[in-house]
Coordinates of C-alpha atoms in Angstrom, one line a residue:
M1 CA -12.3 11.5 11.7
N2 CA -9.9 11.2 8.8
A3 CA -9.5 13.8 6.0
K4 CA -11.8 12.0 3.6
Q5 CA -14.5 11.7 6.2
L6 CA -14.0 15.4 7.1
R7 CA -14.2 16.4 3.4
N8 CA -17.4 14.4 2.9
S9 CA -18.9 16.0 6.1
I10 CA -18.1 19.5 4.8
L11 CA -19.6 18.8 1.4
Q12 CA -22.7 17.4 3.1
M13 CA -23.0 20.6 5.1
A14 CA -22.6 22.6 1.9
I15 CA -25.4 20.9 0.0
Q16 CA -27.8 21.1 3.0
G17 CA -27.3 24.8 3.3
K18 CA -25.4 24.6 6.6
L19 CA -22.0 25.9 5.4
V20 CA -22.8 29.6 4.8
P21 CA -25.7 31.7 6.0
Q22 CA -28.7 32.3 3.7
D23 CA -29.6 35.8 2.5
P24 CA -33.3 36.5 2.2
N25 CA -32.5 39.0 -0.6
D26 CA -31.1 36.2 -2.9
E27 CA -33.2 35.4 -5.9
P28 CA -34.7 31.9 -5.3
A29 CA -33.3 28.9 -7.1
S30 CA -36.7 28.2 -8.6
V31 CA -36.3 31.3 -10.8
L32 CA -33.0 29.9 -12.1
V33 CA -34.7 26.6 -13.0
Q34 CA -37.5 28.4 -14.8
H35 CA -34.9 30.4 -16.8
I36 CA -33.0 27.3 -17.8
H37 CA -36.3 25.7 -18.9
K38 CA -37.0 28.7 -21.1
V39 CA -33.5 28.4 -22.6
K40 CA -34.2 24.7 -23.4
E41 CA -37.5 25.5 -25.0
H42 CA -35.7 28.0 -27.2
L43 CA -33.2 25.2 -28.2
V44 CA -36.1 22.9 -29.0
R45 CA -37.6 25.5 -31.3
G46 CA -34.2 25.8 -33.0
C47 CA -34.0 22.0 -33.3
K48 CA -30.9 21.8 -31.1
L49 CA -32.8 19.8 -28.5
K50 CA -35.6 17.3 -28.7
K51 CA -39.0 17.8 -27.0
R52 CA -38.3 14.9 -24.8
D53 CA -35.4 16.9 -23.3
L54 CA -38.0 19.1 -21.6
I55 CA -39.8 16.2 -19.9
S56 CA -38.7 15.4 -16.4
E57 CA -40.1 13.1 -13.7
P58 CA -41.6 15.1 -10.9
I59 CA -39.7 15.0 -7.5
T60 CA -41.9 13.8 -4.7
D61 CA -41.4 14.3 -1.0
E62 CA -40.3 10.7 -0.7
D63 CA -37.5 11.5 -3.2
K64 CA -36.1 14.3 -1.1
P65 CA -33.3 13.0 1.2
F66 CA -33.4 16.0 3.6
E67 CA -35.0 19.4 4.2
L68 CA -33.7 22.4 2.3
P69 CA -33.5 26.1 3.4
D70 CA -36.0 28.5 1.9
G71 CA -35.0 29.6 -1.6
W72 CA -33.4 26.2 -2.4
V73 CA -34.9 23.5 -4.6
F74 CA -34.2 19.9 -5.5
V75 CA -33.7 19.3 -9.2
R76 CA -32.8 16.4 -11.5
M77 CA -29.6 16.8 -13.3
Q78 CA -31.4 16.8 -16.7
D79 CA -33.6 19.7 -15.5
I80 CA -30.6 22.1 -15.3
S81 CA -28.3 20.7 -18.1
L82 CA -28.6 21.9 -21.6
E83 CA -27.2 18.6 -23.0
S84 CA -25.5 15.4 -21.9
A85 CA -23.8 12.6 -23.6
D86 CA -21.7 9.5 -22.9
G87 CA -18.6 8.1 -24.5
P88 CA -18.5 5.9 -27.6
F89 CA -18.8 2.2 -27.5
G90 CA -15.3 0.7 -26.8
S91 CA -15.0 -0.6 -30.4
N92 CA -15.3 3.0 -31.7
L93 CA -12.3 4.2 -29.7
K94 CA -9.5 1.7 -29.6
K95 CA -5.7 1.7 -29.7
E96 CA -5.7 1.8 -33.5
H97 CA -7.4 5.2 -33.2
Y98 CA -4.7 6.7 -31.0
T99 CA -2.1 9.1 -32.3
D100 CA 1.2 10.6 -31.0
K101 CA 0.0 14.0 -32.2
K102 CA -1.6 16.3 -29.6
E103 CA -4.9 16.6 -31.4
V104 CA -7.9 15.3 -29.4
R105 CA -7.2 14.4 -25.7
I106 CA -9.1 11.3 -24.6
I107 CA -10.7 11.7 -21.1
Q108 CA -10.2 8.3 -19.4
L109 CA -11.3 7.0 -16.0
S110 CA -7.8 7.5 -14.8
N111 CA -8.1 11.3 -15.5
I112 CA -11.3 11.5 -13.4
G113 CA -9.8 11.9 -9.9
E114 CA -11.7 12.0 -6.7
L115 CA -10.2 15.4 -6.0
G116 CA -10.3 16.8 -9.6
W117 CA -8.6 16.3 -13.0
K118 CA -5.6 14.0 -13.0
D119 CA -3.2 14.8 -15.8
T120 CA -1.9 11.3 -16.2
N121 CA -2.0 8.4 -18.7
V122 CA -2.1 10.9 -21.6
K123 CA -3.7 9.5 -24.8
Y124 CA -4.8 11.3 -28.0
T125 CA -7.0 10.5 -31.0
T126 CA -7.1 12.4 -34.3
F127 CA -9.4 15.3 -35.4
E128 CA -10.5 13.0 -38.2
H129 CA -11.6 10.2 -35.9
L130 CA -13.4 12.7 -33.6
S131 CA -15.7 13.5 -36.5
T132 CA -17.0 9.9 -36.4
I133 CA -17.8 10.1 -32.7
A134 CA -18.7 13.8 -32.5
R135 CA -21.6 13.3 -29.9
S136 CA -18.9 12.2 -27.4
E137 CA -16.9 15.4 -27.8
A138 CA -16.4 17.2 -24.4
F139 CA -15.8 20.9 -23.9
A140 CA -13.9 23.0 -21.4
G141 CA -16.2 23.6 -18.5
D142 CA -18.3 20.5 -19.0
V143 CA -18.8 18.4 -15.8
I144 CA -17.4 14.9 -16.6
I145 CA -18.7 12.0 -14.5
A146 CA -17.2 8.4 -14.3
K147 CA -19.6 5.5 -14.8
M148 CA -17.4 3.2 -12.7
M149 CA -14.3 2.7 -10.5
P150 CA -15.8 4.4 -8.5
A151 CA -19.0 5.4 -10.2
G152 CA -20.3 8.9 -9.8
R153 CA -17.1 10.9 -9.2
A154 CA -16.9 14.1 -11.1
I155 CA -14.4 16.6 -12.5
I156 CA -14.6 19.8 -14.6
C157 CA -13.2 19.4 -18.1
P158 CA -10.0 21.5 -18.2
Q159 CA -8.9 24.0 -20.9
G160 CA -5.3 22.7 -21.6
D161 CA -5.8 20.8 -24.8
K162 CA -7.2 21.8 -28.2
K163 CA -10.1 19.3 -28.1
Y164 CA -11.4 16.5 -25.8
V165 CA -13.4 13.4 -26.3
L166 CA -14.9 11.0 -23.7
S167 CA -13.8 7.4 -23.3
S168 CA -16.5 4.8 -23.1
D169 CA -16.9 4.9 -19.3
A170 CA -17.4 8.6 -18.9
V171 CA -20.3 11.0 -19.4
R172 CA -20.5 14.8 -19.7
F173 CA -23.1 17.4 -18.7
N174 CA -23.2 20.8 -20.2
F175 CA -24.7 23.1 -17.6
P176 CA -25.5 26.7 -18.5
D177 CA -23.3 29.6 -17.5
I178 CA -26.0 31.0 -15.2
L179 CA -25.1 28.3 -12.8
N180 CA -21.9 28.1 -10.8
K181 CA -20.3 24.9 -12.2
R182 CA -17.9 24.6 -9.3
Y183 CA -20.9 24.3 -7.0
L184 CA -22.3 21.6 -9.2
Y185 CA -18.9 19.8 -9.2
Y186 CA -18.9 19.8 -5.4
A187 CA -22.6 18.8 -5.2
I188 CA -22.1 15.8 -7.6
N189 CA -19.1 14.7 -5.6
S190 CA -21.0 14.8 -2.3
S191 CA -22.8 11.9 -0.8
I192 CA -26.2 12.7 -2.3
V193 CA -25.1 11.5 -5.8
K194 CA -23.0 8.6 -4.4
D195 CA -26.0 7.4 -2.4
Q196 CA -28.1 7.4 -5.6
V197 CA -25.4 5.6 -7.6
Y198 CA -24.9 2.9 -5.0
G199 CA -28.6 2.6 -4.3
E200 CA -29.3 1.7 -8.0
V201 CA -26.4 0.2 -9.7
Q202 CA -25.8 -1.9 -12.8
G203 CA -23.3 -4.7 -13.0
I204 CA -22.7 -7.5 -10.6
T205 CA -19.0 -7.4 -9.8
R206 CA -18.5 -3.6 -10.3
V207 CA -20.6 -0.7 -9.2
R208 CA -21.6 1.0 -12.4
T209 CA -24.0 3.7 -13.4
S210 CA -25.2 5.1 -16.8
L211 CA -26.0 8.3 -18.6
N212 CA -29.8 7.7 -18.3
K213 CA -29.6 7.1 -14.6
L214 CA -27.3 10.1 -14.0
R215 CA -29.8 12.4 -15.8
T216 CA -32.5 11.4 -13.2
Y217 CA -30.3 11.9 -10.1
I218 CA -31.4 14.6 -7.7
I219 CA -29.2 17.4 -6.4
P220 CA -30.0 20.4 -4.2
L221 CA -29.8 23.8 -5.9
P222 CA -29.3 27.0 -3.9
P223 CA -29.8 30.6 -5.2
L224 CA -27.0 31.6 -7.5
S225 CA -25.5 34.1 -5.0
E226 CA -25.4 31.4 -2.4
Q227 CA -23.8 29.0 -4.9
H228 CA -20.9 31.6 -5.2
R229 CA -20.7 31.9 -1.4
I230 CA -20.6 28.1 -0.9
V231 CA -17.9 27.7 -3.5
A232 CA -15.8 30.5 -2.0
K233 CA -16.1 28.9 1.5
L234 CA -15.3 25.4 0.2
E235 CA -12.2 26.6 -1.7
K236 CA -11.0 28.2 1.5
I237 CA -11.6 25.2 3.7
L238 CA -10.9 22.2 1.5
P239 CA -7.2 23.0 0.8
V240 CA -6.7 23.0 4.6
V241 CA -8.5 19.6 4.8
D242 CA -6.2 18.3 2.0
E243 CA -3.1 19.4 4.0
Y244 CA -4.6 17.8 7.1
G245 CA -5.0 14.6 5.0
K246 CA -1.4 14.6 3.9
A247 CA -0.2 15.2 7.4
Q248 CA -2.5 12.4 8.6
E249 CA -1.2 10.0 5.9
E250 CA 2.4 10.8 7.0
A251 CA 1.5 10.3 10.6
D252 CA -0.2 7.0 9.8
K253 CA 2.8 5.8 7.8
L254 CA 5.1 6.7 10.6
Q255 CA 2.9 5.0 13.1
A256 CA 2.8 1.8 10.9
E257 CA 6.6 1.9 10.5
L258 CA 7.4 2.8 14.1
P259 CA 7.2 -0.8 15.6
D260 CA 9.5 -2.1 12.8
K261 CA 11.9 0.8 13.2
L262 CA 12.0 0.4 16.9
R263 CA 12.7 -3.4 16.6
K264 CA 15.6 -2.6 14.3
S265 CA 16.9 0.0 16.7
I266 CA 16.6 -2.3 19.7
L267 CA 18.5 -5.0 17.8
Q268 CA 21.3 -2.5 16.8
E269 CA 21.6 -1.3 20.4
A270 CA 21.7 -5.0 21.5
I271 CA 24.6 -6.1 19.3
Q272 CA 26.6 -3.0 20.2
G273 CA 26.4 -3.4 24.0
K274 CA 24.0 -0.5 24.5
L275 CA 20.9 -2.4 25.5
V276 CA 21.8 -3.8 28.9
P277 CA 24.6 -2.6 31.3
Q278 CA 27.9 -4.5 31.4
D279 CA 28.7 -6.5 34.5
P280 CA 32.4 -6.3 35.5
N281 CA 32.0 -9.8 37.1
D282 CA 31.2 -11.4 33.7
E283 CA 33.8 -13.6 32.2
P284 CA 35.2 -11.6 29.2
A285 CA 34.3 -12.7 25.7
S286 CA 38.0 -13.2 24.9
I287 CA 38.0 -16.1 27.4
L288 CA 34.8 -17.5 25.9
L289 CA 36.4 -17.4 22.4
D290 CA 39.3 -19.4 23.8
K291 CA 36.9 -21.9 25.2
I292 CA 35.2 -22.2 21.9
R293 CA 38.5 -23.0 20.3
Q294 CA 39.1 -25.8 22.9
E295 CA 35.5 -27.1 22.3
K296 CA 36.1 -27.3 18.6
K297 CA 39.3 -29.4 19.2
R298 CA 37.3 -31.7 21.4
L299 CA 34.6 -32.1 18.8
V300 CA 37.3 -32.9 16.2
K301 CA 38.7 -35.6 18.5
V302 CA 35.3 -37.3 18.9
G303 CA 34.6 -37.1 15.2
V304 CA 31.8 -34.5 15.2
L305 CA 33.8 -31.8 13.4
K306 CA 36.4 -32.0 10.6
K307 CA 39.9 -30.8 11.2
S308 CA 39.4 -28.1 8.6
E309 CA 37.0 -26.4 11.0
L310 CA 39.8 -25.7 13.5
K311 CA 41.3 -23.2 11.1
E312 CA 40.3 -19.7 12.5
I313 CA 38.9 -17.2 10.0
P314 CA 40.8 -13.9 10.6
I315 CA 39.2 -10.5 11.1
S316 CA 40.8 -7.1 10.5
E317 CA 39.9 -3.8 12.1
D318 CA 38.7 -2.6 8.6
E319 CA 35.8 -5.0 9.0
F320 CA 34.6 -3.5 12.4
F321 CA 31.3 -1.6 11.9
A322 CA 30.7 -0.5 15.5
D323 CA 32.3 0.4 18.8
I324 CA 31.9 -2.3 21.3
P325 CA 32.5 -2.6 25.1
D326 CA 35.9 -3.6 26.4
S327 CA 34.7 -7.0 27.5
W328 CA 33.4 -7.9 24.0
V329 CA 35.4 -9.2 21.0
W330 CA 35.2 -9.2 17.3
T331 CA 35.5 -12.5 15.4
K332 CA 33.8 -14.1 12.4
M333 CA 30.5 -16.0 12.4
G334 CA 32.3 -19.1 11.1
N335 CA 34.5 -19.2 14.3
V336 CA 31.6 -19.5 16.7
G337 CA 29.6 -22.3 15.1
S338 CA 29.4 -25.1 12.6
W339 CA 27.6 -23.9 9.4
G340 CA 26.1 -26.0 6.6
A341 CA 23.4 -25.8 4.0
G342 CA 20.8 -28.4 3.2
A343 CA 20.0 -30.2 0.0
T344 CA 17.1 -31.4 -2.1
P345 CA 16.9 -35.2 -2.7
S346 CA 16.0 -36.3 -6.3
R347 CA 12.3 -36.1 -6.9
G348 CA 12.7 -39.0 -9.2
N349 CA 13.4 -41.4 -6.3
P350 CA 10.3 -42.2 -4.3
E351 CA 12.4 -43.8 -1.6
Y352 CA 13.6 -40.4 -0.6
Y353 CA 10.2 -38.9 0.4
G354 CA 7.5 -39.8 2.8
G355 CA 9.7 -40.6 5.7
D356 CA 9.6 -39.1 9.3
I357 CA 12.4 -36.5 9.1
P358 CA 11.1 -33.0 8.6
W359 CA 12.5 -31.4 5.4
L360 CA 12.2 -27.7 5.8
K361 CA 12.0 -25.2 2.9
T362 CA 12.9 -21.5 3.5
G363 CA 9.2 -20.4 3.1
E364 CA 8.5 -22.4 6.3
L365 CA 11.0 -20.4 8.4
N366 CA 8.9 -18.3 10.8
N367 CA 11.4 -16.2 12.7
G368 CA 10.8 -18.4 15.7
I369 CA 11.0 -22.1 16.6
V370 CA 10.2 -24.5 13.8
S371 CA 9.3 -28.1 14.6
N372 CA 7.5 -29.4 11.5
S373 CA 7.4 -29.2 7.8
E374 CA 5.1 -29.8 4.9
E375 CA 7.3 -32.5 3.5
K376 CA 9.4 -35.2 5.1
V377 CA 12.3 -37.3 3.9
T378 CA 13.7 -40.7 4.7
K379 CA 16.9 -41.8 6.4
K380 CA 18.0 -43.1 3.0
A381 CA 17.7 -39.6 1.5
L382 CA 19.7 -38.3 4.4
D383 CA 22.5 -40.8 3.8
D384 CA 22.5 -40.9 0.0
C385 CA 22.3 -37.1 -0.5
S386 CA 24.7 -36.0 2.2
M387 CA 22.0 -33.9 3.8
R388 CA 22.9 -31.9 7.0
L389 CA 20.9 -33.1 10.0
N390 CA 20.2 -30.1 12.3
K391 CA 19.8 -30.6 16.0
P392 CA 17.2 -28.9 18.3
G393 CA 18.5 -25.4 19.0
D394 CA 20.4 -25.0 15.7
V395 CA 19.8 -21.5 14.1
M396 CA 18.7 -21.5 10.4
I397 CA 18.7 -18.6 7.9
A398 CA 17.3 -18.3 4.4
M399 CA 19.9 -17.5 1.7
Y400 CA 18.0 -16.9 -1.5
G401 CA 15.4 -14.6 -3.0
A402 CA 12.5 -12.9 -1.3
T403 CA 13.0 -14.9 1.9
I404 CA 16.7 -13.9 2.4
G405 CA 17.5 -13.3 6.0
K406 CA 14.4 -15.1 7.3
L407 CA 15.2 -17.1 10.4
G408 CA 14.2 -20.1 12.5
I409 CA 15.4 -22.2 15.4
A410 CA 15.1 -26.0 15.1
G411 CA 12.6 -27.3 17.6
K412 CA 13.4 -30.9 16.8
T413 CA 15.9 -32.8 14.7
L414 CA 15.3 -31.8 11.0
T415 CA 16.9 -31.1 7.7
T416 CA 16.5 -28.4 5.1
N417 CA 16.8 -27.6 1.4
Q418 CA 19.8 -26.0 -0.1
A419 CA 18.4 -22.5 0.2
C420 CA 18.7 -22.7 4.0
C421 CA 21.9 -22.6 6.0
A422 CA 22.0 -23.7 9.6
C423 CA 24.5 -23.2 12.4
T424 CA 25.2 -25.3 15.4
P425 CA 26.6 -22.7 17.9
H426 CA 29.7 -23.6 20.0
L427 CA 29.2 -22.5 23.6
I428 CA 27.4 -19.3 22.6
Y429 CA 23.7 -18.7 23.3
N430 CA 21.8 -19.7 20.2
W431 CA 19.1 -17.0 20.7
Y432 CA 21.8 -14.3 20.8
L433 CA 23.1 -15.6 17.4
F434 CA 19.5 -15.6 16.2
Y435 CA 18.9 -12.0 17.1
Y436 CA 22.4 -11.1 15.8
L437 CA 21.4 -12.5 12.4
M438 CA 18.1 -10.6 12.6
A439 CA 19.9 -7.4 13.3
N440 CA 22.0 -7.8 10.2
K441 CA 19.2 -8.8 7.8
D442 CA 19.6 -5.6 5.7
A443 CA 23.3 -6.2 5.5
F444 CA 22.8 -9.7 4.3
T445 CA 20.4 -8.6 1.6
K446 CA 22.9 -6.0 0.4
L447 CA 25.6 -8.6 0.5
G448 CA 23.5 -10.8 -1.8
A449 CA 22.7 -8.1 -4.3
G450 CA 23.9 -8.1 -7.9
G451 CA 22.2 -11.0 -9.5
A452 CA 18.7 -11.6 -10.7
Q453 CA 17.7 -12.1 -7.1
P454 CA 19.4 -11.6 -3.7
N455 CA 21.6 -14.6 -2.9
I456 CA 24.0 -15.2 0.0
S457 CA 26.1 -18.3 0.6
R458 CA 27.5 -20.3 3.4
D459 CA 30.9 -18.8 2.5
K460 CA 29.6 -15.3 2.9
L461 CA 27.9 -16.1 6.2
I462 CA 31.0 -17.7 7.8
N463 CA 33.1 -14.7 6.7
Y464 CA 30.7 -12.1 8.1
P465 CA 31.9 -10.2 11.2
F466 CA 30.5 -11.3 14.5
I467 CA 30.3 -9.3 17.7
L468 CA 30.7 -11.6 20.7
P469 CA 29.7 -10.5 24.2
P470 CA 30.3 -12.4 27.4
L471 CA 28.0 -15.4 27.7
A472 CA 26.1 -14.1 30.7
E473 CA 25.5 -10.8 28.9
Q474 CA 24.2 -12.7 25.9
H475 CA 21.5 -14.1 28.1
R476 CA 20.7 -10.7 29.5
I477 CA 20.6 -9.2 26.0
V478 CA 18.1 -11.8 24.7
S479 CA 15.9 -11.4 27.8
K480 CA 15.8 -7.7 27.3
I481 CA 15.1 -7.9 23.5
E482 CA 12.2 -10.3 24.2
Q483 CA 10.8 -8.1 26.9
L484 CA 10.8 -5.0 24.6
F485 CA 9.4 -7.0 21.7
R486 CA 6.5 -8.2 23.8
E487 CA 5.8 -4.6 24.8
L488 CA 5.8 -3.5 21.2
D489 CA 3.5 -6.4 20.3
Y490 CA 1.2 -5.3 23.1
Y491 CA 1.3 -1.7 21.8
N492 CA 0.4 -2.8 18.3
W493 CA -2.5 -5.0 19.6
N494 CA -4.0 -2.2 21.7
K495 CA -3.4 0.9 19.6

C-alpha cells in the first residue's frame, strides 16, 4: 500500500466512525443539524437566504453508502452550509482584470492542492472589480472545492490575504462555526465525495462537477465532540503518512535509477580493469598497439587506408583519467580504428534515393546491432557524395543533439548521415570499443556542450583518450558486461 492509498484508507475509517471510539455521552449529530436548520430559518426571515435554501431532498436507505455508528447522520452538503457559491464566468475574470497590487487574491485550481492550500501561481484582481463579482467572494474558513482537475478536491480558504475571490472552476461552502471545518475538509476529500463526483460527472473529456451537484452530495456527520476527536487523530497520523510517502517516493526513485546507475558503474569498472581479473599469460596491450601500427601500414599498402592515418595521435599523462593495470596502455581513439562520418545526398536528385544500401539516421541507432534503415540510397549516391560505407561490425556513434552518444554496431554493409560517426576497429574487439563509448557517454555530452545543442565531431572523437586492455581481456570484459546486464534486465522484468 502506497502513501496515497494509506491516506485514503485512514480517511475512510474516519468517516465511517472507525478511527476513534464513540462516546455515548456525546450530543447526537441530529441535534447539530436541527440547530443549523433553525439558523437558516432565521436567515430566511432576515432575507439573507431564500426559502428554497431550506428545501433538501430526503436521504433514502439506498443513498447511504455504508452503516454509521449511533449518533451519526448522513447529510447533504446544502443541509449544513449557510451559503454556497461558485466562481464567475470566465469572461468576468480575465487577464485584463488582474493587478500587480496585493488587493484581492484569486483562488485558482492550482491553489487547490490534494493535501491543502498551495501558495503558487499568485494572481490578484482589484477591490473595484471584486464589487462586480461579489457573489464569488470567498472568506477565510470557507471550504473551497475544485470543479475539475481533479474534481471534488477541497481546501480551507486561508487567512493570508486581505480578500479572496473564486476563479470560474471553484466553489465555496460557508459552514457554520458550530461544525468542525477541519472535519468537513477531511470528509469532502475522502472517497465518499469522490465516488459521487465520478459517479455523476459533466463533460466528456474531463471529469467535472458543479455547484448544484455538490450541494446535493452526501457526507457522514458525527457528533461535534467526535468531530474534534477525529480531527485530532487525523492530524497526528497524517503527517506520519506524508513522511512515509516522501520516503516511499525517494525509495521508488532510487529503485528506478538503480539499474541505470549499476550499468554505469559496471562500465566504469570494466574500462578501468576492475571488472574481471587480469591474466599474466595475456599478451600485453603494448604489443597489441604495435600490431595495430603494423596492420595500419599493411592497409595503407593495399590502398584501404590513406598515409595520413599512419600518423599517431599523441597522448600525455595529463589526459589520463583513471589508474589502469600494468598490462594495459593509454592511447587515443583515433589510433585504434579508422573513423569517418556519413553524409546526406541531395534530396533534389531522385537518382540518389530508393536504392538497396541502408542509409542510417542517428534516431535509428538502438545501442545494439543495426541491420536496416527506413531509407535506402543508391550506389550512385555513394559514389557522387563521397559517403562512407560501413562494414558489418563497425561501431557507430551519434554526434549531435538529443541522440548524442547513442550507439550501434553495423549488422550489414550500410552508410549513415553526417550526424553519425563510425569506426572500423583495427585488431581490437569491436564490442569492447562499443562499451567503452557507452561508458564515456556523459563525457561526450559534456565535450559537446556550449552551443544551442550538444555537438561532438570526428576530430573530438579521434582525440579522445582510449584505454586499451590486452585483446583476450577485452573479450572477457565484454562477456562479463553482457552477463551482468542480462541479470539487471532479469531483475527489472521480475521486480
